[in-house]
Short mmCIF file of C-alpha atoms in Angstrom, two decimals:
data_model
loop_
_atom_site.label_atom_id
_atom_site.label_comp_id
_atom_site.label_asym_id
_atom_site.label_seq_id
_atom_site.Cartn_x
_atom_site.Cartn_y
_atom_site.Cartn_z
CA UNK M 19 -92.89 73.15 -133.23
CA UNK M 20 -94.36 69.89 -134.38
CA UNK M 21 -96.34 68.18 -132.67
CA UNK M 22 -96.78 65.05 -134.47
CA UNK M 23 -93.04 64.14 -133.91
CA UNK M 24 -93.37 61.26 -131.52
CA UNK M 25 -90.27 60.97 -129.44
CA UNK M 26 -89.70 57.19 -127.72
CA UNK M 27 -87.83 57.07 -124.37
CA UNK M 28 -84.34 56.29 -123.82
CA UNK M 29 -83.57 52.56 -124.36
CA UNK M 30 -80.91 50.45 -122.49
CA UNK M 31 -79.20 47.79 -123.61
CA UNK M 32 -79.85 44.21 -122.59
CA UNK M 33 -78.20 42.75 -119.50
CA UNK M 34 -75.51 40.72 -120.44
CA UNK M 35 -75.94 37.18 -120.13
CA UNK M 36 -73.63 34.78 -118.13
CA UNK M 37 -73.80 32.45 -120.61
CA UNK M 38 -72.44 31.27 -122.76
CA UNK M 39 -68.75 32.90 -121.15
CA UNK M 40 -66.07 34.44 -123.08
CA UNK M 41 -63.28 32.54 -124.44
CA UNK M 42 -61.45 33.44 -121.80
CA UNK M 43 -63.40 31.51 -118.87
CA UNK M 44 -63.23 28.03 -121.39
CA UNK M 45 -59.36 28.71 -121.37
CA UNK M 46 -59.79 28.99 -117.53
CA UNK M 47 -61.58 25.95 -117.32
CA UNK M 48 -59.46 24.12 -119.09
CA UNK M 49 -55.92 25.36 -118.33
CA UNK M 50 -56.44 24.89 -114.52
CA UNK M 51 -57.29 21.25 -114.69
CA UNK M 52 -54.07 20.88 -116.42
CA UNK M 53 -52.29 22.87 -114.43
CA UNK M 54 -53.26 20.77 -111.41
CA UNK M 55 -52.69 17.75 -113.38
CA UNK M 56 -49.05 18.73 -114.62
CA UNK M 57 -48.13 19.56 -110.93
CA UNK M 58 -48.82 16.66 -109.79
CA UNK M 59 -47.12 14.56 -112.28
CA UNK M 60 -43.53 16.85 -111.48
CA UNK M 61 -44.32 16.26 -108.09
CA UNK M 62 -44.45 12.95 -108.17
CA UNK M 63 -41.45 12.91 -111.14
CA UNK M 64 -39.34 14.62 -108.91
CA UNK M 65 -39.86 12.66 -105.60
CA UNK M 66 -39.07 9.73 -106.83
CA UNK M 67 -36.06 10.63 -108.64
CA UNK M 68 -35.06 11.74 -104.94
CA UNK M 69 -36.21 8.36 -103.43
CA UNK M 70 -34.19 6.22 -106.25
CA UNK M 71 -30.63 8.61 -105.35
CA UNK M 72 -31.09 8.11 -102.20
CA UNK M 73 -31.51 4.60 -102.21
CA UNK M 74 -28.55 4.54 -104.52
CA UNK M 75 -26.46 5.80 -101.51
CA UNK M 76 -27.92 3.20 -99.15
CA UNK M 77 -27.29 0.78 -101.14
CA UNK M 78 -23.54 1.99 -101.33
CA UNK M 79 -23.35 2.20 -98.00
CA UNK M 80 -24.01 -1.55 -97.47
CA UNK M 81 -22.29 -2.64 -99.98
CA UNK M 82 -18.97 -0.84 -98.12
CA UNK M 83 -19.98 -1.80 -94.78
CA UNK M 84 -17.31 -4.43 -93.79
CA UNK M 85 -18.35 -4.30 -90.15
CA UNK M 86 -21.73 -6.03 -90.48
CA UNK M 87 -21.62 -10.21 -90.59
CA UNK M 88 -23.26 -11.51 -93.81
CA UNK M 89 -26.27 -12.40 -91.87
CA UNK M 90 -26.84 -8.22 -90.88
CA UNK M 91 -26.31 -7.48 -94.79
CA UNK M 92 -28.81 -9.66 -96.09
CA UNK M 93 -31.12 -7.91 -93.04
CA UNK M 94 -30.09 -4.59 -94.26
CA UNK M 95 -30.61 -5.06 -98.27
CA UNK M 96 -33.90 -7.04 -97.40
CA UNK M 97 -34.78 -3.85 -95.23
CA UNK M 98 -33.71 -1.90 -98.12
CA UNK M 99 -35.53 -3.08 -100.76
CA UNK M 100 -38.96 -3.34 -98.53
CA UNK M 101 -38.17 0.66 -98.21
CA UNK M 102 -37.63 1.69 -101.64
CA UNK M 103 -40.64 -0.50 -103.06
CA UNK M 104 -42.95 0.98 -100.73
CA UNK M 105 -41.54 4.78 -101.62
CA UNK M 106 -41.78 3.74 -105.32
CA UNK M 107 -45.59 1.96 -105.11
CA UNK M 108 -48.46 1.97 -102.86
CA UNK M 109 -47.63 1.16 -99.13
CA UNK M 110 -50.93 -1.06 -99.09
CA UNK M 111 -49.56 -2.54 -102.17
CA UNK M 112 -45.85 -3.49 -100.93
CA UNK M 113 -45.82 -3.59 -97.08
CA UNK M 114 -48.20 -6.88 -97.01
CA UNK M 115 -45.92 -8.66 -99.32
CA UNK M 116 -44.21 -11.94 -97.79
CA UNK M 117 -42.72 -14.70 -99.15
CA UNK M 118 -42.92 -15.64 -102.44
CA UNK M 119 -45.31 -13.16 -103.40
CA UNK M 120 -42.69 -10.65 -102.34
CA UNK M 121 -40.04 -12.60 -103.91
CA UNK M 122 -42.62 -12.28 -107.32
CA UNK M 123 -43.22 -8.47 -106.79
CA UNK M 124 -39.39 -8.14 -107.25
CA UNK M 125 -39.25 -10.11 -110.62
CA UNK M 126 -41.42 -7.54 -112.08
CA UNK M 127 -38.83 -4.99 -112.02
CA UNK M 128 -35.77 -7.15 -113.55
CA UNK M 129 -35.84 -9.69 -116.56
CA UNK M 130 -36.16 -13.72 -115.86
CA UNK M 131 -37.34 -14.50 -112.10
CA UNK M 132 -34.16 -14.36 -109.92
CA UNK M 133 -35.69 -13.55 -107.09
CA UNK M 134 -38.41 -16.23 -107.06
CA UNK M 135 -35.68 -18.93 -108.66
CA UNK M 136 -32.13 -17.52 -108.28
CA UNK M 137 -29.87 -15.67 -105.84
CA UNK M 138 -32.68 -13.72 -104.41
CA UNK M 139 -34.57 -16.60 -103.16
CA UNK M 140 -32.84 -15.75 -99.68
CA UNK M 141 -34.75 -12.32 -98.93
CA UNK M 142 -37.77 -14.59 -98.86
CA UNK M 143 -37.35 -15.08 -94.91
CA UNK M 144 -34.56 -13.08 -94.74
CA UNK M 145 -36.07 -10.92 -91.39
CA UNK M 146 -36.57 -13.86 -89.67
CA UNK M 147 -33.05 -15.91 -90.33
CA UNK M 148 -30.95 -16.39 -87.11
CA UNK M 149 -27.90 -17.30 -89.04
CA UNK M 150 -26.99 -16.65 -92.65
CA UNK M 151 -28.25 -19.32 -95.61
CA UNK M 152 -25.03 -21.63 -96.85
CA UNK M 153 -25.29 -20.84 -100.17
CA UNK M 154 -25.51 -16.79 -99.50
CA UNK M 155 -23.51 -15.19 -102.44
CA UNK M 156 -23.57 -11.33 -101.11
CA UNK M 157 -21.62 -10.17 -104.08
CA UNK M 158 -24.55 -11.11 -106.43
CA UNK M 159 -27.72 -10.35 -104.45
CA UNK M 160 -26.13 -6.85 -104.23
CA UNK M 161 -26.00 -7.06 -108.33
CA UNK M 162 -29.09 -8.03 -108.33
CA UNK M 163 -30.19 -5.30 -105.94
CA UNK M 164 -28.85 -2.65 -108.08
CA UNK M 165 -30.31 -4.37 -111.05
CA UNK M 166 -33.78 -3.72 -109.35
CA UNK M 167 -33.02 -0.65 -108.67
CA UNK M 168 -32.40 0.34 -112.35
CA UNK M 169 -35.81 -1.75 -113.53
CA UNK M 170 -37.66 0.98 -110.91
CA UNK M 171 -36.74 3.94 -113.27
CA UNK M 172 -38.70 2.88 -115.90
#
């Protein structure tokens, strides 16, 4: 044999390093986040497509209501619409609304102003009313109601 044959010594590979990660951990981190993201934004889809049917059959329910004096329905759509805007927006944002600024908050959803200048000028103080307004028209604050109601798809 030969002796001048140097032999080296097994080698091992390098550890692998943790960085920079496989395509498949920057998929990771960015599917997840949008995963979460999309959730969320069906959630929230979703609920308030159940809040708006919902109040769609409240709303039909007072409007059928015959039993209630016109004093109770104004109550009841006042108490409806202080319901629906605080399942459509913030409660913090709604549920400290009076007065005008209430009256204001609803414009935003309809075209014109007429709940700060028209037929919804009534659900102003409508909570607090121990007999109905004179010039109550329930027939078109209902209208209106459902009007606002459509302007809260969008």
């Amino acid at each position: 044999m030969d002796q001048s044959l140097a032999l080296r010594d097994i080698h091992l590979p390098e550890a692998v390093s943790w960085w920079p990660p496989a395509i498949g951990w920057w998929l990771l981190l960015i599917l997840i986040p949008l995963s979460i993201w999309g959730l969320y934004c069906l959630y929230k889809r979703l609920t308030r497509r159940t809040a708006i049917k919902s109040a769609k059959r409240v709303l039909a329910e007072i409007k059928l209501n015959d039993q209630h004096d016109p004093l109770q329905q104004l109550q009841a759509l006042s108490a409806w619409l202080r319901r629906v805007a605080m399942s459509q927006d913030s409660r913090q944002q709604t549920a400290a609304l009076t007065g005008d600024s209430w009256l204001r908050y609803l414009d935003q959803s309809v075209e014109g102003s007429p709940f700060s200048e028209g037929v919804g000028r009534v659900l102003a103080d409508a909570q607090y009313r121990k007999t109905a307004p004179d010039n109550l028209d329930l027939v078109a604050l209902t209208a209106l109601c459902e009007d606002w109601l459509r302007g809260q798809k969008r």
